[in-house]
Short mmCIF file of N, CA and C in Angstrom, two decimals:
data_model
loop_
_atom_site.label_atom_id
_atom_site.label_comp_id
_atom_site.label_asym_id
_atom_site.label_seq_id
_atom_site.Cartn_x
_atom_site.Cartn_y
_atom_site.Cartn_z
N UNK A 995 0.84 -1.18 0.00
CA UNK A 995 0.00 0.00 0.00
C UNK A 995 0.89 1.24 0.00
N UNK A 996 0.46 2.20 -0.72
CA UNK A 996 1.18 3.46 -0.83
C UNK A 996 1.11 4.21 0.50
N UNK A 997 2.22 4.80 0.90
CA UNK A 997 2.26 5.51 2.17
C UNK A 997 1.30 6.70 2.19
N UNK A 998 1.16 7.37 1.07
CA UNK A 998 0.26 8.52 1.00
C UNK A 998 -1.19 8.10 1.20
N UNK A 999 -1.58 6.95 0.63
CA UNK A 999 -2.95 6.46 0.82
C UNK A 999 -3.18 6.08 2.28
N UNK A 1000 -2.17 5.49 2.91
CA UNK A 1000 -2.32 5.07 4.30
C UNK A 1000 -2.45 6.28 5.22
N UNK A 1001 -1.66 7.31 4.97
CA UNK A 1001 -1.69 8.49 5.84
C UNK A 1001 -2.93 9.35 5.63
N UNK A 1002 -3.71 9.07 4.59
CA UNK A 1002 -4.94 9.83 4.38
C UNK A 1002 -6.18 8.99 4.67
N UNK A 1003 -6.01 7.83 5.26
CA UNK A 1003 -7.13 6.97 5.61
C UNK A 1003 -7.39 7.08 7.11
N UNK A 1004 -8.41 7.84 7.53
CA UNK A 1004 -8.64 8.01 8.97
C UNK A 1004 -9.04 6.72 9.67
N UNK A 1005 -9.67 5.79 8.95
CA UNK A 1005 -10.06 4.52 9.57
C UNK A 1005 -8.82 3.74 9.98
N UNK A 1006 -7.87 3.62 9.07
CA UNK A 1006 -6.65 2.87 9.36
C UNK A 1006 -5.80 3.58 10.41
N UNK A 1007 -5.75 4.90 10.35
CA UNK A 1007 -4.96 5.65 11.33
C UNK A 1007 -5.56 5.55 12.73
N UNK A 1008 -6.89 5.59 12.82
CA UNK A 1008 -7.51 5.49 14.15
C UNK A 1008 -7.31 4.10 14.74
N UNK A 1009 -7.43 3.07 13.90
CA UNK A 1009 -7.16 1.72 14.39
C UNK A 1009 -5.70 1.55 14.81
N UNK A 1010 -4.80 2.07 14.00
CA UNK A 1010 -3.38 1.98 14.32
C UNK A 1010 -3.06 2.71 15.62
N UNK A 1011 -3.67 3.86 15.82
CA UNK A 1011 -3.46 4.61 17.04
C UNK A 1011 -3.93 3.82 18.25
N UNK A 1012 -5.11 3.24 18.15
CA UNK A 1012 -5.67 2.47 19.26
C UNK A 1012 -4.81 1.24 19.56
N UNK A 1013 -4.39 0.52 18.53
CA UNK A 1013 -3.57 -0.68 18.72
C UNK A 1013 -2.21 -0.31 19.31
N UNK A 1014 -1.60 0.76 18.83
CA UNK A 1014 -0.30 1.18 19.37
C UNK A 1014 -0.43 1.64 20.82
N UNK A 1015 -1.53 2.31 21.16
CA UNK A 1015 -1.74 2.71 22.55
C UNK A 1015 -1.87 1.50 23.46
N UNK A 1016 -2.65 0.50 23.04
CA UNK A 1016 -2.76 -0.72 23.83
C UNK A 1016 -1.43 -1.47 23.91
N UNK A 1017 -0.73 -1.51 22.79
CA UNK A 1017 0.57 -2.19 22.77
C UNK A 1017 1.57 -1.53 23.72
N UNK A 1018 1.53 -0.23 23.82
CA UNK A 1018 2.43 0.47 24.74
C UNK A 1018 2.17 0.04 26.17
N UNK A 1019 0.90 -0.08 26.55
CA UNK A 1019 0.58 -0.52 27.92
C UNK A 1019 0.97 -1.98 28.14
N UNK A 1020 0.76 -2.83 27.14
CA UNK A 1020 1.13 -4.24 27.28
C UNK A 1020 2.64 -4.37 27.44
N UNK A 1021 3.40 -3.65 26.63
CA UNK A 1021 4.86 -3.71 26.73
C UNK A 1021 5.32 -3.16 28.08
N UNK A 1022 4.67 -2.13 28.59
CA UNK A 1022 5.04 -1.56 29.88
C UNK A 1022 4.81 -2.57 31.00
N UNK A 1023 3.64 -3.20 31.03
CA UNK A 1023 3.34 -4.16 32.09
C UNK A 1023 4.23 -5.39 31.99
N UNK A 1024 4.39 -5.92 30.79
CA UNK A 1024 5.24 -7.10 30.61
C UNK A 1024 6.69 -6.75 30.93
N UNK A 1025 7.14 -5.56 30.55
CA UNK A 1025 8.51 -5.14 30.85
C UNK A 1025 8.76 -5.01 32.33
N UNK A 1026 7.78 -4.49 33.06
CA UNK A 1026 7.94 -4.38 34.52
C UNK A 1026 7.99 -5.76 35.15
N UNK A 1027 7.09 -6.65 34.72
CA UNK A 1027 7.10 -8.01 35.28
C UNK A 1027 8.38 -8.76 34.94
N UNK A 1028 8.84 -8.65 33.72
CA UNK A 1028 10.09 -9.31 33.33
C UNK A 1028 11.26 -8.69 34.09
N UNK A 1029 11.25 -7.38 34.26
CA UNK A 1029 12.32 -6.71 34.99
C UNK A 1029 12.37 -7.09 36.46
N UNK A 1030 11.21 -7.39 37.04
CA UNK A 1030 11.18 -7.81 38.44
C UNK A 1030 11.70 -9.24 38.60
N UNK A 1031 11.27 -10.13 37.71
CA UNK A 1031 11.61 -11.54 37.87
C UNK A 1031 12.93 -11.94 37.23
N UNK A 1032 13.40 -11.20 36.26
CA UNK A 1032 14.70 -11.49 35.62
C UNK A 1032 15.61 -10.30 35.93
N UNK A 1033 16.49 -10.49 36.89
CA UNK A 1033 17.32 -9.38 37.37
C UNK A 1033 18.29 -8.87 36.31
N UNK A 1034 18.71 -9.73 35.40
CA UNK A 1034 19.68 -9.32 34.38
C UNK A 1034 19.08 -8.32 33.39
N UNK A 1035 17.77 -8.36 33.20
CA UNK A 1035 17.12 -7.48 32.24
C UNK A 1035 16.90 -6.10 32.85
N UNK A 1036 16.32 -6.04 34.03
CA UNK A 1036 16.05 -4.76 34.67
C UNK A 1036 14.75 -4.14 34.19
N UNK A 1037 14.16 -3.33 35.06
CA UNK A 1037 12.86 -2.72 34.75
C UNK A 1037 12.99 -1.66 33.67
N UNK A 1038 14.06 -0.91 33.69
CA UNK A 1038 14.16 0.24 32.79
C UNK A 1038 14.51 -0.14 31.35
N UNK A 1039 14.76 -1.40 31.07
CA UNK A 1039 15.10 -1.81 29.71
C UNK A 1039 13.97 -1.60 28.72
N UNK A 1040 12.74 -1.64 29.19
CA UNK A 1040 11.59 -1.53 28.30
C UNK A 1040 11.01 -0.13 28.25
N UNK A 1041 11.58 0.81 28.97
CA UNK A 1041 10.99 2.15 29.03
C UNK A 1041 11.08 2.89 27.68
N UNK A 1042 12.21 2.79 27.02
CA UNK A 1042 12.36 3.51 25.75
C UNK A 1042 11.41 2.99 24.67
N UNK A 1043 11.28 1.66 24.48
CA UNK A 1043 10.28 1.21 23.49
C UNK A 1043 8.85 1.62 23.84
N UNK A 1044 8.51 1.62 25.12
CA UNK A 1044 7.16 2.03 25.53
C UNK A 1044 6.95 3.49 25.19
N UNK A 1045 7.93 4.31 25.44
CA UNK A 1045 7.80 5.74 25.13
C UNK A 1045 7.63 5.96 23.63
N UNK A 1046 8.41 5.25 22.82
CA UNK A 1046 8.31 5.42 21.37
C UNK A 1046 6.97 4.91 20.83
N UNK A 1047 6.51 3.76 21.32
CA UNK A 1047 5.24 3.21 20.87
C UNK A 1047 4.09 4.13 21.28
N UNK A 1048 4.14 4.63 22.52
CA UNK A 1048 3.09 5.55 22.98
C UNK A 1048 3.08 6.84 22.19
N UNK A 1049 4.25 7.35 21.88
CA UNK A 1049 4.34 8.58 21.09
C UNK A 1049 3.80 8.36 19.67
N UNK A 1050 4.11 7.23 19.07
CA UNK A 1050 3.57 6.93 17.74
C UNK A 1050 2.05 6.77 17.78
N UNK A 1051 1.54 6.12 18.84
CA UNK A 1051 0.10 5.98 18.97
C UNK A 1051 -0.60 7.33 19.08
N UNK A 1052 -0.02 8.23 19.86
CA UNK A 1052 -0.61 9.57 19.97
C UNK A 1052 -0.50 10.33 18.66
N UNK A 1053 0.61 10.19 17.97
CA UNK A 1053 0.80 10.89 16.68
C UNK A 1053 -0.23 10.44 15.65
N UNK A 1054 -0.37 9.12 15.51
CA UNK A 1054 -1.34 8.62 14.53
C UNK A 1054 -2.77 8.96 14.93
N UNK A 1055 -3.05 9.00 16.22
CA UNK A 1055 -4.38 9.41 16.66
C UNK A 1055 -4.67 10.86 16.33
N UNK A 1056 -3.69 11.71 16.51
CA UNK A 1056 -3.87 13.13 16.16
C UNK A 1056 -4.05 13.29 14.65
N UNK A 1057 -3.28 12.54 13.87
CA UNK A 1057 -3.44 12.59 12.42
C UNK A 1057 -4.84 12.14 12.00
N UNK A 1058 -5.33 11.07 12.64
CA UNK A 1058 -6.67 10.58 12.30
C UNK A 1058 -7.73 11.60 12.70
N UNK A 1059 -7.59 12.22 13.85
CA UNK A 1059 -8.58 13.22 14.28
C UNK A 1059 -8.56 14.44 13.35
N UNK A 1060 -7.40 14.81 12.85
CA UNK A 1060 -7.33 15.94 11.91
C UNK A 1060 -8.01 15.61 10.59
N UNK A 1061 -7.94 14.36 10.16
CA UNK A 1061 -8.56 13.97 8.90
C UNK A 1061 -10.06 13.72 9.01
N UNK A 1062 -10.54 13.43 10.22
CA UNK A 1062 -11.94 13.02 10.37
C UNK A 1062 -12.92 14.17 10.19
N UNK A 1063 -12.70 15.29 10.84
CA UNK A 1063 -13.63 16.42 10.79
C UNK A 1063 -15.05 15.96 11.14
N UNK A 1064 -15.18 15.24 12.23
CA UNK A 1064 -16.47 14.74 12.74
C UNK A 1064 -17.19 13.88 11.72
N UNK A 1065 -16.42 13.13 10.96
CA UNK A 1065 -16.98 12.26 9.94
C UNK A 1065 -17.70 11.06 10.57
N UNK A 1066 -17.07 10.44 11.53
CA UNK A 1066 -17.64 9.26 12.17
C UNK A 1066 -17.32 9.32 13.66
N UNK A 1067 -18.34 9.19 14.47
CA UNK A 1067 -18.09 9.30 15.90
C UNK A 1067 -17.30 8.10 16.43
N UNK A 1068 -17.52 6.91 15.86
CA UNK A 1068 -16.79 5.73 16.31
C UNK A 1068 -15.30 5.85 16.00
N UNK A 1069 -14.97 6.28 14.80
CA UNK A 1069 -13.56 6.45 14.44
C UNK A 1069 -12.92 7.56 15.26
N UNK A 1070 -13.66 8.63 15.48
CA UNK A 1070 -13.13 9.74 16.27
C UNK A 1070 -12.88 9.29 17.71
N UNK A 1071 -13.81 8.51 18.24
CA UNK A 1071 -13.64 8.01 19.62
C UNK A 1071 -12.46 7.06 19.71
N UNK A 1072 -12.29 6.20 18.70
CA UNK A 1072 -11.17 5.26 18.70
C UNK A 1072 -9.84 6.00 18.59
N UNK A 1073 -9.80 7.05 17.78
CA UNK A 1073 -8.57 7.84 17.67
C UNK A 1073 -8.27 8.54 18.99
N UNK A 1074 -9.32 9.05 19.64
CA UNK A 1074 -9.13 9.72 20.92
C UNK A 1074 -8.64 8.72 21.98
N UNK A 1075 -9.18 7.52 21.98
CA UNK A 1075 -8.72 6.50 22.91
C UNK A 1075 -7.26 6.14 22.65
N UNK A 1076 -6.88 6.07 21.38
CA UNK A 1076 -5.48 5.80 21.05
C UNK A 1076 -4.55 6.90 21.54
N UNK A 1077 -5.02 8.16 21.42
CA UNK A 1077 -4.22 9.28 21.92
C UNK A 1077 -4.07 9.17 23.43
N UNK A 1078 -5.18 8.92 24.13
CA UNK A 1078 -5.13 8.84 25.58
C UNK A 1078 -4.29 7.66 26.06
N UNK A 1079 -4.42 6.52 25.41
CA UNK A 1079 -3.62 5.36 25.79
C UNK A 1079 -2.13 5.61 25.55
N UNK A 1080 -1.80 6.19 24.40
CA UNK A 1080 -0.40 6.45 24.08
C UNK A 1080 0.24 7.47 25.01
N UNK A 1081 -0.48 8.57 25.25
CA UNK A 1081 0.06 9.61 26.14
C UNK A 1081 0.09 9.11 27.58
N UNK A 1082 -0.89 8.31 27.96
CA UNK A 1082 -0.89 7.75 29.32
C UNK A 1082 0.29 6.83 29.55
N UNK A 1083 0.58 5.97 28.58
CA UNK A 1083 1.74 5.09 28.71
C UNK A 1083 3.04 5.89 28.72
N UNK A 1084 3.10 6.92 27.90
CA UNK A 1084 4.29 7.78 27.86
C UNK A 1084 4.51 8.48 29.20
N UNK A 1085 3.45 9.06 29.76
CA UNK A 1085 3.58 9.78 31.03
C UNK A 1085 3.87 8.82 32.19
N UNK A 1086 3.25 7.65 32.19
CA UNK A 1086 3.53 6.67 33.24
C UNK A 1086 4.98 6.22 33.18
N UNK A 1087 5.49 6.03 31.99
CA UNK A 1087 6.89 5.64 31.83
C UNK A 1087 7.83 6.74 32.32
N UNK A 1088 7.50 7.98 32.01
CA UNK A 1088 8.34 9.08 32.49
C UNK A 1088 8.34 9.17 34.01
N UNK A 1089 7.18 9.00 34.62
CA UNK A 1089 7.10 9.04 36.09
C UNK A 1089 7.88 7.88 36.70
N UNK A 1090 7.75 6.69 36.13
CA UNK A 1090 8.52 5.55 36.63
C UNK A 1090 10.02 5.75 36.46
N UNK A 1091 10.41 6.36 35.36
CA UNK A 1091 11.84 6.62 35.13
C UNK A 1091 12.39 7.57 36.20
N UNK A 1092 11.62 8.61 36.53
CA UNK A 1092 12.04 9.56 37.56
C UNK A 1092 12.08 8.88 38.92
N UNK A 1093 11.09 8.04 39.22
CA UNK A 1093 11.09 7.33 40.50
C UNK A 1093 12.27 6.38 40.64
N UNK A 1094 12.59 5.67 39.56
CA UNK A 1094 13.76 4.77 39.59
C UNK A 1094 15.02 5.59 39.83
N UNK A 1095 15.14 6.75 39.19
CA UNK A 1095 16.30 7.60 39.39
C UNK A 1095 16.39 8.10 40.83
N UNK A 1096 15.26 8.53 41.39
CA UNK A 1096 15.28 9.02 42.77
C UNK A 1096 15.63 7.93 43.77
N UNK A 1097 15.07 6.72 43.57
CA UNK A 1097 15.42 5.62 44.45
C UNK A 1097 16.88 5.23 44.30
N UNK A 1098 17.43 5.35 43.12
CA UNK A 1098 18.84 5.06 42.91
C UNK A 1098 19.71 6.08 43.64
N UNK A 1099 19.33 7.35 43.60
CA UNK A 1099 20.08 8.39 44.33
C UNK A 1099 20.01 8.13 45.83
N UNK A 1100 18.83 7.78 46.33
CA UNK A 1100 18.70 7.47 47.76
C UNK A 1100 19.51 6.23 48.13
N UNK A 1101 19.56 5.27 47.24
CA UNK A 1101 20.34 4.06 47.50
C UNK A 1101 21.83 4.38 47.53
N UNK A 1102 22.30 5.33 46.71
CA UNK A 1102 23.71 5.70 46.70
C UNK A 1102 24.12 6.41 47.98
N UNK A 1103 23.19 7.13 48.61
CA UNK A 1103 23.52 7.87 49.84
C UNK A 1103 23.72 6.95 51.03
N UNK A 1104 23.27 5.71 50.96
CA UNK A 1104 23.42 4.79 52.09
C UNK A 1104 24.82 4.27 52.21
#
């Protein structure tokens, strides 16, 4: 499929946004669980992919909302959910990254 056709299809963009938003949360939860149980991997190993996936989900959701112009409420709602899921995963990852850094600083002071 041509990239130009894909970027002008609000249906595909809204679905992609929603799927990427969900995928960001799945990778975040699985990454935290793997980081807890496998010490060699660590919790922070999955933070960068989660941030990138969440950012892409929000980007595609914004693109879909710009193309929709209130064309379909279901597609608009799905794009909005993708934006919220992507930004939520991104912000949760940033907060966890700061918390890990603060706990590391406190651990160094001991």
